[in-house]
Amino acid sequence: MSAVFAVDIGGTKFAGAVVRADRTIADRAEVPVGADPTATLAALVARFDLTGVTGVGVGSAGPVHLDLGAVSPVNIPAWRRFPITAVLADLTGGRPVALAGDAQCMALGEHWHADIPTLLGVVVSTGVGGGLVLDGAPYLGRTGNAGHIGHIAVGRDDEPCPCGAFGCVERLASGPGMVRWAAGLGWTGTDARALAADAARGVPVARQAFARGADALAAAIVNTATLFDLHTAVVGGGVAAAGPVLFDPLRAAVARRSGIGFLHDLTVLPTALGRDAGLYGAAALALARA
């Protein structure tokens, strides 16, 4: 049975898997991003036996540059126009490499798994990303960044986003963004996981941070659903693991913002594939190319 090598690149970890054509994972590993992300990528590839692997699919935090086969993850400052397809081809013995954004791969993975024909995939983690599947096909857009809702402007924020703009969803709703805001109000925890735990316990500032982030996410989801007449948004990523702490205020905010009739059945779901959704989507990319 044919298999492909899937890679999922986030702001804090790189994950890889050998995925069979029957949608099963044969082997999986992940490594934290080190001081030299290029060396991290090499270390990840070295963890696998790629015998029988016919191609490579990679989903990366964006922006991506499909014309260059390159990526410029906002949260990995050391990478700007990093030629990831060429590097991965070299590391994997010349195998063909297919590239898309990490959230695009997450959306494609959910489509591949559950056969949802049209959806918005959202990744909420170190950053916020998004991707679209329309009528069964990934919609990448002119540069490969279609659906990247993390940099939709949904409000005013005195502090600029690392992308250079103001009021971005990512600045308001990412894990570091919510932690930064809560810390400004006196919260003394360490990270988004601790913030979620405090929110689940009812700590007011933690709950307010998630409500604020959820409202920003809801604005971007509803705006995108309005443009593309979407029925389903699937949300994954490390922050989404907070469960009801995120999804309860998010669904309430989506319902509140969905005024026009064709949005009344807009559904927000947690990923069915958990942290492997991006890997499945990257695998689907590679298999389609093969």
Coordinates of C-alpha atoms in Angstrom, one line a residue:
M1 CA 0.0 0.0 0.0
S2 CA 1.3 3.4 -0.9
A3 CA 2.2 5.9 1.8
V4 CA 3.3 9.5 2.1
F5 CA 5.2 11.5 4.6
A6 CA 3.2 14.3 6.2
V7 CA 4.7 17.3 8.1
D8 CA 2.8 19.9 10.3
I9 CA 4.8 23.0 11.2
G10 CA 3.6 25.2 14.0
G11 CA 5.1 27.9 16.1
T12 CA 6.3 25.7 18.9
K13 CA 6.5 22.2 17.5
F14 CA 7.1 20.2 14.3
A15 CA 5.1 17.0 13.8
G16 CA 5.6 14.3 11.2
A17 CA 3.8 11.1 10.3
V18 CA 3.9 8.3 7.7
V19 CA 0.3 8.1 6.5
R20 CA -1.1 5.2 4.4
A21 CA -3.5 5.7 1.5
D22 CA -6.2 4.0 3.6
R23 CA -6.0 7.0 6.0
T24 CA -4.1 5.2 8.8
I25 CA -1.0 6.5 10.4
A26 CA 1.9 4.1 10.4
D27 CA 4.4 6.1 12.4
R28 CA 4.2 9.5 14.1
A29 CA 6.7 11.8 16.0
E30 CA 7.1 15.4 17.0
V31 CA 9.9 17.7 18.1
P32 CA 10.0 21.1 19.7
V33 CA 11.2 24.0 17.6
G34 CA 14.8 24.7 18.6
A35 CA 17.1 27.7 18.1
D36 CA 17.6 26.5 14.5
P37 CA 14.3 25.5 12.9
T38 CA 16.2 24.1 9.9
A39 CA 18.1 21.7 12.1
T40 CA 14.8 20.9 13.8
L41 CA 13.2 19.9 10.5
A42 CA 16.2 17.7 9.7
A43 CA 15.9 16.0 13.2
L44 CA 12.3 15.3 12.6
V45 CA 12.9 13.7 9.2
A46 CA 15.6 11.6 10.7
R47 CA 13.1 10.0 13.1
F48 CA 11.4 8.1 10.2
D49 CA 12.0 5.2 7.9
L50 CA 10.7 6.5 4.6
T51 CA 11.0 3.3 2.7
G52 CA 7.9 3.0 0.5
V53 CA 7.0 6.7 0.9
T54 CA 6.1 8.2 -2.5
G55 CA 5.8 11.9 -1.7
V56 CA 5.7 14.5 1.0
G57 CA 2.9 16.9 2.1
V58 CA 3.6 19.8 4.4
G59 CA 1.3 22.2 6.2
S60 CA 3.0 25.2 7.7
A61 CA 2.1 28.2 9.8
G62 CA 1.8 31.1 7.4
P63 CA 2.0 33.1 5.3
V64 CA 3.0 30.6 2.6
H65 CA 4.4 31.5 -0.8
L66 CA 3.2 28.8 -3.2
D67 CA 5.0 30.3 -6.2
L68 CA 8.3 30.0 -4.4
G69 CA 7.7 26.8 -2.4
A70 CA 8.5 28.9 0.7
V71 CA 7.0 29.9 4.0
S72 CA 7.3 32.9 6.3
P73 CA 5.6 31.8 9.6
V74 CA 4.8 35.0 11.7
N75 CA 5.8 33.1 14.9
I76 CA 9.1 31.8 13.6
P77 CA 11.1 35.0 13.0
A78 CA 14.1 33.0 11.8
W79 CA 12.1 31.8 8.7
R80 CA 11.3 34.4 6.1
R81 CA 10.7 33.0 2.6
F82 CA 12.3 29.8 3.8
P83 CA 12.4 27.4 0.8
I84 CA 10.7 24.6 2.6
T85 CA 9.8 22.5 -0.4
A86 CA 13.4 22.4 -1.7
V87 CA 14.7 21.6 1.8
L88 CA 12.2 18.8 2.4
A89 CA 12.9 17.4 -1.0
D90 CA 16.6 17.3 -0.2
L91 CA 16.0 15.8 3.3
T92 CA 13.7 13.0 1.9
G93 CA 15.8 11.9 -1.0
G94 CA 14.3 14.0 -3.8
R95 CA 10.7 13.0 -3.2
P96 CA 8.0 15.5 -4.5
V97 CA 6.7 17.9 -1.9
A98 CA 3.2 19.5 -1.8
L99 CA 2.8 22.6 0.3
A100 CA -0.2 24.4 2.0
G101 CA -0.9 26.4 5.1
D102 CA -1.3 24.5 8.4
A103 CA -4.9 25.5 8.8
Q104 CA -5.6 24.7 5.1
C105 CA -4.3 21.2 5.8
M106 CA -6.4 21.0 8.9
A107 CA -9.5 21.8 6.9
L108 CA -8.5 19.3 4.2
G109 CA -7.9 16.7 6.9
E110 CA -11.3 17.1 8.3
H111 CA -12.9 17.0 4.8
W112 CA -10.9 13.8 4.0
H113 CA -11.9 12.2 7.3
A114 CA -15.6 13.2 7.5
D115 CA -16.4 14.0 3.9
I116 CA -17.7 17.5 4.8
P117 CA -17.8 19.1 1.3
T118 CA -17.5 22.8 2.3
L119 CA -16.0 24.1 5.5
L120 CA -13.7 26.6 7.1
G121 CA -10.9 25.1 9.2
V122 CA -9.5 27.2 12.1
V123 CA -6.3 26.6 14.1
V124 CA -6.1 28.4 17.4
S125 CA -2.7 27.9 18.9
T126 CA 0.5 30.0 19.1
G127 CA -1.1 31.9 16.2
V128 CA -4.5 31.7 14.5
G129 CA -4.8 30.3 11.0
G130 CA -7.6 29.3 8.7
G131 CA -8.2 27.4 5.5
L132 CA -11.1 26.6 3.2
V133 CA -12.5 23.5 1.4
L134 CA -15.1 24.5 -1.1
D135 CA -17.2 21.8 -2.9
G136 CA -14.7 19.1 -1.9
A137 CA -11.5 20.9 -3.1
P138 CA -9.0 22.9 -1.1
Y139 CA -9.2 26.6 -2.1
L140 CA -5.7 28.0 -1.7
G141 CA -6.2 31.4 -3.5
R142 CA -3.7 33.4 -5.5
T143 CA -0.7 33.0 -3.1
G144 CA -1.8 30.0 -1.1
N145 CA -3.2 32.0 1.9
A146 CA -6.9 32.0 1.2
G147 CA -9.0 31.6 4.4
H148 CA -6.1 32.8 6.7
I149 CA -8.5 34.4 9.1
G150 CA -5.9 35.1 11.8
H151 CA -5.1 38.4 10.1
I152 CA -8.6 39.6 9.5
A153 CA -8.9 42.9 11.4
V154 CA -11.8 42.6 13.9
G155 CA -11.0 45.5 16.2
R156 CA -8.6 48.1 17.4
D157 CA -5.6 47.1 19.5
D158 CA -3.0 49.6 20.7
E159 CA -0.3 47.0 20.3
P160 CA 0.5 46.0 16.7
C161 CA 0.3 42.4 15.5
P162 CA 3.7 40.9 14.6
C163 CA 2.5 41.0 11.0
G164 CA 2.5 44.8 11.2
A165 CA -1.2 45.4 11.2
F166 CA -3.6 46.3 14.0
G167 CA -6.6 44.5 15.4
C168 CA -5.8 41.1 14.0
V169 CA -7.7 38.1 15.3
E170 CA -4.4 36.4 16.0
R171 CA -3.4 39.3 18.4
L172 CA -6.7 38.9 20.3
A173 CA -7.5 35.2 20.2
S174 CA -4.2 33.2 20.0
G175 CA -2.9 31.5 23.2
P176 CA -0.1 34.1 23.7
G177 CA -2.6 36.9 22.9
M178 CA -5.1 35.9 25.6
V179 CA -2.3 35.3 28.1
R180 CA -0.8 38.8 27.4
W181 CA -4.2 40.4 27.8
A182 CA -4.9 38.6 31.1
A183 CA -1.4 39.4 32.4
G184 CA -2.1 43.1 31.8
L185 CA -5.0 42.8 34.2
G186 CA -2.9 41.1 36.9
W187 CA -3.2 37.4 36.0
T188 CA 0.1 35.7 37.1
G189 CA -0.1 32.4 35.3
T190 CA 2.4 31.1 32.7
D191 CA 0.7 30.0 29.5
A192 CA -2.6 29.3 27.7
R193 CA -3.0 25.9 29.3
A194 CA -2.9 27.5 32.8
L195 CA -5.3 30.3 31.6
A196 CA -7.8 27.7 30.4
A197 CA -7.5 25.8 33.7
D198 CA -8.2 29.0 35.6
A199 CA -11.1 29.8 33.3
A200 CA -12.6 26.4 33.9
R201 CA -12.4 27.1 37.6
G202 CA -14.2 30.3 37.2
V203 CA -11.4 32.8 37.7
P204 CA -12.9 36.0 36.3
V205 CA -9.9 37.4 34.4
A206 CA -9.3 34.1 32.7
R207 CA -12.9 33.7 31.7
Q208 CA -12.9 37.3 30.3
A209 CA -9.8 36.6 28.3
F210 CA -11.4 33.6 26.6
A211 CA -14.6 35.5 26.0
R212 CA -12.6 38.3 24.4
G213 CA -10.7 35.9 22.2
A214 CA -13.9 33.9 21.3
D215 CA -15.6 37.1 20.2
A216 CA -12.7 38.0 17.9
L217 CA -12.8 34.4 16.4
A218 CA -16.5 34.6 16.0
A219 CA -16.3 37.8 14.1
A220 CA -13.8 36.3 11.6
I221 CA -15.8 33.0 11.3
V222 CA -19.1 34.8 10.6
N223 CA -17.4 37.2 8.1
T224 CA -15.9 34.3 6.2
A225 CA -19.1 32.3 6.3
T226 CA -21.0 35.3 4.9
L227 CA -18.6 35.6 2.0
F228 CA -18.6 31.9 1.1
D229 CA -22.0 30.8 2.3
L230 CA -20.6 28.2 4.7
H231 CA -22.4 25.9 7.0
T232 CA -19.5 24.4 9.0
A233 CA -16.5 25.8 10.8
V234 CA -14.1 23.2 12.4
V235 CA -11.8 24.5 15.1
G236 CA -8.6 22.8 16.3
G237 CA -5.2 23.7 17.7
G238 CA -3.7 23.7 21.2
V239 CA -6.1 26.4 22.5
A240 CA -9.1 24.5 21.2
A241 CA -8.2 21.7 23.6
A242 CA -9.6 24.0 26.3
G243 CA -13.0 22.6 25.2
P244 CA -16.1 24.3 26.6
V245 CA -14.0 27.1 28.0
L246 CA -13.5 28.2 24.4
F247 CA -16.4 26.7 22.5
D248 CA -19.2 27.9 24.8
P249 CA -18.4 31.6 24.4
L250 CA -17.4 31.1 20.8
R251 CA -20.7 29.5 19.8
A252 CA -22.7 32.1 21.7
A253 CA -20.7 34.9 19.9
V254 CA -21.3 33.2 16.5
A255 CA -25.0 33.0 17.2
R256 CA -25.1 36.6 18.3
R257 CA -23.3 37.8 15.2
S258 CA -25.2 35.6 12.7
G259 CA -28.0 38.0 11.8
I260 CA -28.8 37.2 8.2
G261 CA -31.0 34.2 7.6
F262 CA -28.6 31.9 5.7
L263 CA -26.2 32.0 8.6
H264 CA -28.6 30.8 11.2
D265 CA -27.5 27.2 10.8
L266 CA -23.8 28.0 10.9
T267 CA -22.2 25.2 13.0
V268 CA -18.9 25.4 15.0
L269 CA -17.4 22.0 15.7
P270 CA -14.2 20.9 17.4
T271 CA -11.8 18.9 15.2
A272 CA -12.6 15.2 15.0
L273 CA -8.9 14.5 14.4
G274 CA -7.4 16.4 17.3
R275 CA -3.8 17.4 16.9
D276 CA -3.4 15.1 13.9
A277 CA -5.8 17.0 11.6
G278 CA -3.0 18.9 9.9
L279 CA -1.0 15.8 9.3
Y280 CA -4.0 14.1 7.7
G281 CA -4.5 17.1 5.5
A282 CA -0.8 17.2 4.5
A283 CA -1.1 13.6 3.6
A284 CA -4.1 14.2 1.5
L285 CA -2.2 16.9 -0.4
A286 CA 0.7 14.6 -1.1
L287 CA -1.6 11.7 -2.2
A288 CA -3.5 14.0 -4.5
R289 CA -0.3 15.2 -6.1
A290 CA 1.0 11.6 -6.4

